[in-house]
Amino acid sequence: MNILNIDQNKLKQILVSNNFKAFSANQIFEWIYKKGILSFDEMTNLSKDLRDFLNKNFKVCSLKVKTIELSKDEQTKKYLFELEDGYFIESVLILSDTRKTICVSSQVGCPVRCSFCASGKKGFFRNLKAFEIVEQVLLIAKDINEKSTNIVFMGMGEPLLNFDEVVKAVKIMSDDKYLNISQRRITISTAGILENIKRLKDENLKVYLALSLHGATDEIRNRIIPYSKKYKLQDILKELRLYFEKTKRDILFEYILIESVNDSIEDAKKLVHLLKNFQCTINLIPYNEVENLSYKRPSGVKILKFKNYLISKGLNVVQRYTKGKDIAASCGQLAYKRRL
Ligand code: SAH
């Protein structure tokens, strides 16, 4: 059994029923989550008997680091992990002056299959378990010998279609007994799974929510995010407003700019109309081109015009500067791989 899959109380019970002391569970969790030690043999304040017991009955880590790639500017690192059943997932570490952000995957492949994205091209294979999501964070912290400051669920997969395990992972990440990363430093990005935005609100979490909007009308969204045909954009916005009212976390709208698809001033006007009166930030993401897909990134001038138009209408806009392009670690470039 993976020790990350059980909580501290459960571990206490197991220890006591095997004639070990309950407080050792605190020590074990401290080693793992506070000191980043992922091998029982290195937990030096535990008795040899206890370490043997743990080695026999538990694993601390199920992911194997296969490759680590560093971008030329050394600001981005991409990790390829192998799961126990042979699937691979990728995670990305993005460094800036003030932050160490980890972009985690929540599924192997993706069921949403946005037409512009590499992640779902080969389909959907399985959900990740909470411990597999948390391990991405633990293993990256171990690699850089430092804790991350921020987590974004923007790797492979649709986090709100793996609801229970993602919520469990967020709780482990944010609990002060565990990784102690404040929920205000965690962002879940979704293509807009209406019923689960509702459920997330009812979980009483205070994480930021980002909607992959990418188009200001149902017509455009349905064309590039076929999954979104299930919902009406207005219903999603209504639900996001409720999420904002409850959590007081500004909603982030991600808008990829794709040449001739959604990058005209007409599109910008519709976007302004859609989001006026909405307390939010728009994150403009110049499209990252994906092998075998014909979508293109608009010119710098076009991107700037679009951005300036939104700003001139009073919207709060940030542009995501592409990092890690040389190692295919940018948004939408994480792709499914399986053991050869
Ligand atoms: N399933 C979640 C997380 C996906 S990845 C979601 O849809 O939000 C995070 C962001 O990268 C999403 O906004 C996604 O639409 C965007 N993205 C996907 N492919 C991209 C590409 N080729 N270039 C730029 N952004 C991309």
XYZ file of C-alpha atoms and ligand atoms in Angstrom:
366
model
C 0.000 0.000 0.000
C 1.180 3.526 -0.706
C 1.623 5.351 2.578
C 0.593 8.610 0.897
C -2.802 7.040 0.317
C -3.700 6.885 3.998
C -4.141 9.682 6.479
C -2.263 10.142 9.704
C -5.034 8.728 11.913
C -5.316 5.598 9.863
C -1.545 5.131 10.058
C -1.703 5.576 13.830
C -4.288 2.792 14.062
C -2.184 0.488 11.919
C 0.929 1.202 13.983
C -0.826 0.650 17.309
C -2.398 -2.604 16.187
C 1.095 -3.792 15.292
C 2.552 -2.803 18.674
C 4.238 0.386 17.529
C 3.671 3.802 19.054
C 0.991 6.039 17.579
C 3.231 9.123 17.621
C 5.579 7.485 15.119
C 2.927 8.316 12.539
C 3.616 12.014 13.165
C 7.321 11.416 12.721
C 6.801 9.491 9.483
C 4.560 12.185 8.040
C 7.025 14.842 9.055
C 9.812 13.048 7.225
C 7.752 12.728 4.086
C 5.913 16.028 3.872
C 8.166 18.424 5.783
C 11.617 17.039 5.075
C 10.898 15.456 1.707
C 12.390 12.100 2.646
C 10.932 9.373 0.484
C 12.679 6.295 1.857
C 11.926 4.689 5.225
C 15.598 3.800 5.697
C 16.481 7.474 5.853
C 13.974 8.144 8.655
C 16.662 7.942 11.283
C 14.579 8.555 14.378
C 12.482 5.444 13.770
C 13.481 2.123 15.278
C 14.946 -0.517 13.002
C 11.921 -2.731 13.722
C 9.547 -0.020 12.624
C 11.529 0.702 9.466
C 11.461 -3.009 8.616
C 7.714 -3.084 9.225
C 7.193 -0.065 7.003
C 9.405 -1.432 4.240
C 7.489 -4.694 4.286
C 4.029 -3.124 4.221
C 4.237 0.242 2.532
C 5.666 2.185 -0.335
C 6.414 5.910 -0.082
C 6.621 6.606 -3.733
C 5.140 4.998 -6.811
C 6.334 7.396 -9.522
C 9.719 6.956 -11.135
C 11.550 9.945 -12.540
C 12.468 8.948 -16.095
C 13.860 12.145 -17.589
C 14.317 15.752 -16.579
C 14.762 18.430 -19.237
C 15.902 21.967 -18.535
C 15.028 24.811 -20.906
C 17.841 26.952 -22.302
C 16.937 29.910 -20.123
C 16.912 27.556 -17.108
C 13.501 28.854 -16.071
C 11.543 25.725 -16.904
C 12.095 22.072 -16.138
C 10.009 19.272 -17.541
C 9.743 15.965 -15.691
C 8.683 12.699 -17.239
C 7.393 10.255 -14.634
C 6.561 6.616 -15.086
C 3.546 5.302 -13.207
C 3.452 1.804 -11.744
C 1.320 0.481 -14.584
C 3.704 1.735 -17.263
C 1.925 4.936 -18.255
C 3.861 8.159 -18.376
C 2.866 11.613 -17.223
C 4.642 14.938 -17.396
C 4.876 17.807 -14.925
C 6.550 21.162 -15.309
C 8.407 23.385 -12.883
C 8.343 27.075 -13.758
C 10.736 29.393 -11.981
C 10.444 33.136 -11.605
C 12.042 35.610 -9.201
C 9.424 35.068 -6.579
C 7.768 31.762 -7.359
C 8.423 28.126 -7.919
C 5.295 26.915 -9.621
C 4.588 23.272 -10.301
C 2.186 22.445 -13.082
C 0.747 19.018 -12.237
C -1.071 16.471 -14.371
C -4.344 15.032 -13.100
C -5.057 12.354 -15.703
C -3.231 10.141 -18.197
C -4.354 11.601 -21.522
C -7.484 13.709 -21.488
C -11.149 12.988 -22.233
C -11.947 16.578 -23.231
C -9.970 16.492 -26.462
C -9.788 20.183 -27.288
C -8.951 20.349 -30.979
C -5.840 22.516 -30.431
C -4.232 20.589 -27.546
C -1.671 17.775 -27.599
C -2.785 16.177 -24.334
C -5.976 14.496 -25.508
C -4.925 13.640 -29.032
C -4.402 9.984 -28.264
C -7.440 9.774 -25.985
C -7.952 9.195 -22.307
C -6.409 6.358 -20.341
C -7.073 6.802 -16.637
C -7.458 9.145 -13.711
C -4.512 9.727 -11.417
C -4.862 8.878 -7.747
C -4.407 11.703 -5.271
C -1.074 10.260 -4.152
C 0.151 10.229 -7.763
C -0.639 13.930 -8.008
C 1.023 14.704 -4.668
C 4.081 12.645 -5.597
C 4.725 14.927 -8.581
C 5.115 17.775 -6.093
C 7.237 15.748 -3.660
C 9.594 14.456 -6.336
C 10.125 17.862 -7.903
C 10.816 19.385 -4.486
C 13.349 16.649 -3.919
C 15.016 17.323 -7.249
C 15.462 21.039 -6.591
C 15.932 20.609 -2.882
C 13.341 23.258 -2.197
C 9.617 23.460 -1.715
C 7.388 24.830 -4.410
C 5.404 27.954 -3.680
C 2.515 27.517 -6.133
C 0.610 24.674 -7.744
C -1.391 24.850 -10.946
C -3.550 22.011 -12.249
C -2.660 22.838 -15.830
C -0.741 19.769 -16.885
C -2.261 16.866 -18.673
C -5.920 16.063 -18.045
C -9.112 17.749 -16.939
C -8.936 18.087 -13.153
C -12.687 18.466 -12.687
C -13.293 15.132 -14.412
C -11.152 13.510 -11.722
C -12.957 15.363 -9.006
C -12.550 13.244 -5.877
C -8.854 12.560 -6.292
C -8.070 16.161 -7.224
C -9.924 17.473 -4.170
C -8.126 14.930 -2.006
C -4.777 16.016 -3.463
C -5.590 19.695 -2.827
C -6.393 18.890 0.793
C -3.102 17.042 1.235
C -1.181 19.863 -0.445
C -2.752 22.563 1.684
C -3.083 20.917 5.097
C -0.481 22.241 7.528
C 0.264 18.694 8.695
C 1.125 17.804 5.132
C 2.589 20.095 2.433
C 1.184 23.319 3.874
C 0.845 25.175 0.569
C -1.861 27.777 1.063
C -4.978 27.263 -1.051
C -4.538 30.799 -2.320
C -1.466 29.485 -4.114
C -3.288 26.655 -5.834
C -5.161 27.075 -9.138
C -7.405 24.539 -10.804
C -7.877 25.085 -14.515
C -10.968 23.600 -16.153
C -12.468 23.433 -19.619
C -15.765 24.141 -17.808
C -17.345 21.051 -16.250
C -20.432 22.812 -14.927
C -21.691 20.307 -12.369
C -18.238 19.939 -10.848
C -17.626 23.674 -10.547
C -20.744 23.549 -8.391
C -19.381 20.653 -6.370
C -16.070 22.428 -5.899
C -17.889 25.411 -4.421
C -19.598 23.076 -1.963
C -16.266 21.603 -0.880
C -15.430 24.871 0.880
C -11.996 25.037 -0.634
C -10.437 28.397 -1.332
C -8.453 27.578 -4.417
C -8.404 29.785 -7.490
C -10.424 28.594 -10.416
C -9.421 29.218 -14.032
C -11.774 28.674 -16.952
C -10.330 27.781 -20.330
C -12.590 30.147 -22.195
C -10.828 30.531 -25.557
C -13.907 31.949 -27.238
C -16.529 34.492 -26.255
C -19.472 32.596 -27.729
C -20.841 29.075 -27.503
C -20.347 28.806 -31.236
C -16.561 29.270 -31.100
C -16.131 27.245 -27.939
C -18.132 24.345 -29.339
C -15.962 24.360 -32.420
C -12.632 24.113 -30.613
C -13.724 22.453 -27.341
C -16.324 19.948 -28.569
C -16.925 18.777 -24.982
C -18.363 22.191 -24.182
C -21.455 21.447 -26.320
C -22.845 19.858 -23.160
C -23.092 23.262 -21.497
C -24.089 26.834 -22.160
C -21.386 29.404 -21.564
C -23.844 31.605 -19.691
C -24.582 28.769 -17.241
C -20.878 28.258 -16.636
C -20.413 31.987 -16.015
C -23.327 31.986 -13.585
C -21.716 29.172 -11.633
C -18.327 30.909 -11.657
C -19.929 34.017 -10.219
C -21.303 31.927 -7.362
C -17.867 30.430 -6.854
C -16.390 33.918 -6.678
C -19.065 35.136 -4.257
C -18.383 32.256 -1.935
C -14.583 32.155 -2.079
C -13.748 35.774 -2.945
C -11.174 34.415 -5.337
C -11.101 36.306 -8.649
C -11.899 34.025 -11.522
C -9.138 33.646 -14.065
C -10.191 33.334 -17.704
C -7.628 31.724 -19.952
C -7.862 32.796 -23.572
C -5.539 31.187 -26.081
C -5.003 33.367 -29.104
C -5.157 31.267 -32.262
C -4.693 32.854 -35.670
C -7.955 33.434 -37.550
C -9.936 31.448 -34.998
C -10.471 33.851 -32.107
C -7.953 36.677 -32.507
C -9.870 39.474 -34.284
C -10.965 42.768 -32.765
C -14.539 41.498 -33.284
C -13.649 38.595 -30.993
C -12.140 41.007 -28.487
C -15.346 43.074 -28.522
C -17.437 40.002 -27.766
C -15.071 39.117 -24.951
C -15.416 42.564 -23.428
C -19.179 42.309 -23.650
C -19.144 38.859 -22.047
C -16.917 39.753 -19.126
C -17.814 43.332 -18.306
C -19.122 43.440 -14.759
C -17.246 40.263 -13.902
C -14.493 40.570 -11.339
C -11.832 38.586 -13.093
C -8.472 38.480 -14.773
C -7.994 37.470 -18.389
C -4.916 35.447 -19.054
C -3.973 35.754 -22.729
C -1.959 32.795 -23.942
C -0.397 33.049 -27.404
C -1.018 29.631 -28.929
C 1.833 27.124 -28.713
C 1.981 25.229 -31.932
C 1.528 21.466 -31.707
C 2.965 18.904 -34.111
C 0.494 17.741 -36.787
C -2.083 20.379 -35.917
C -2.645 23.246 -38.308
C -3.453 25.935 -35.732
C -1.061 28.883 -35.702
C 0.004 31.533 -33.260
C -1.006 35.055 -34.391
C 1.697 37.644 -35.086
C 3.083 39.709 -32.213
C 1.319 42.784 -33.562
C -2.043 41.041 -33.640
C -1.593 39.748 -30.093
C -0.696 43.231 -28.883
C -3.717 44.790 -30.599
C -6.042 42.257 -29.028
C -4.499 42.780 -25.619
C -4.559 46.577 -25.834
C -8.179 46.559 -26.896
C -9.174 44.598 -23.784
C -7.080 46.872 -21.574
C -8.590 49.988 -23.165
C -12.020 48.689 -22.169
C -10.943 48.330 -18.562
C -10.425 44.585 -18.377
C -7.715 43.184 -16.192
C -5.344 41.397 -18.581
C -2.146 39.471 -18.098
C -0.211 37.807 -20.854
C 1.346 34.473 -20.205
C 4.849 34.582 -21.564
C 5.706 31.299 -23.061
C 8.289 29.441 -21.116
C 9.858 26.128 -21.856
C 8.920 26.020 -25.525
C 12.267 24.517 -26.475
C 11.529 21.462 -24.333
C 7.811 21.239 -25.309
C 6.809 22.105 -21.760
C 4.415 24.934 -22.547
C 0.654 24.877 -22.162
C -0.925 22.194 -24.273
C 2.331 20.557 -25.277
C 2.313 17.793 -22.700
C 1.510 14.638 -24.547
C 0.620 11.101 -23.719
C 3.396 8.566 -23.838
C 3.579 4.925 -22.949
C 6.456 2.621 -22.220
C 7.995 1.483 -25.488
N -8.084 20.616 -18.764
C -7.728 21.846 -18.130
C -6.211 22.011 -17.979
C -5.554 22.068 -19.315
S -4.013 22.788 -19.649
C -8.298 23.004 -18.908
O -8.822 22.785 -19.997
O -8.271 24.129 -18.410
C -3.993 24.434 -19.249
C -4.299 25.420 -20.356
O -3.508 25.257 -21.542
C -5.747 25.354 -20.803
O -6.272 26.638 -20.814
C -5.615 24.805 -22.197
O -6.730 25.109 -22.995
C -4.341 25.473 -22.649
N -3.765 24.905 -23.874
C -3.980 23.687 -24.410
N -3.274 23.553 -25.559
C -2.595 24.709 -25.746
C -1.681 25.172 -26.723
N -1.303 24.391 -27.725
N -1.185 26.415 -26.591
C -1.523 27.195 -25.550
N -2.364 26.795 -24.579
C -2.896 25.570 -24.673
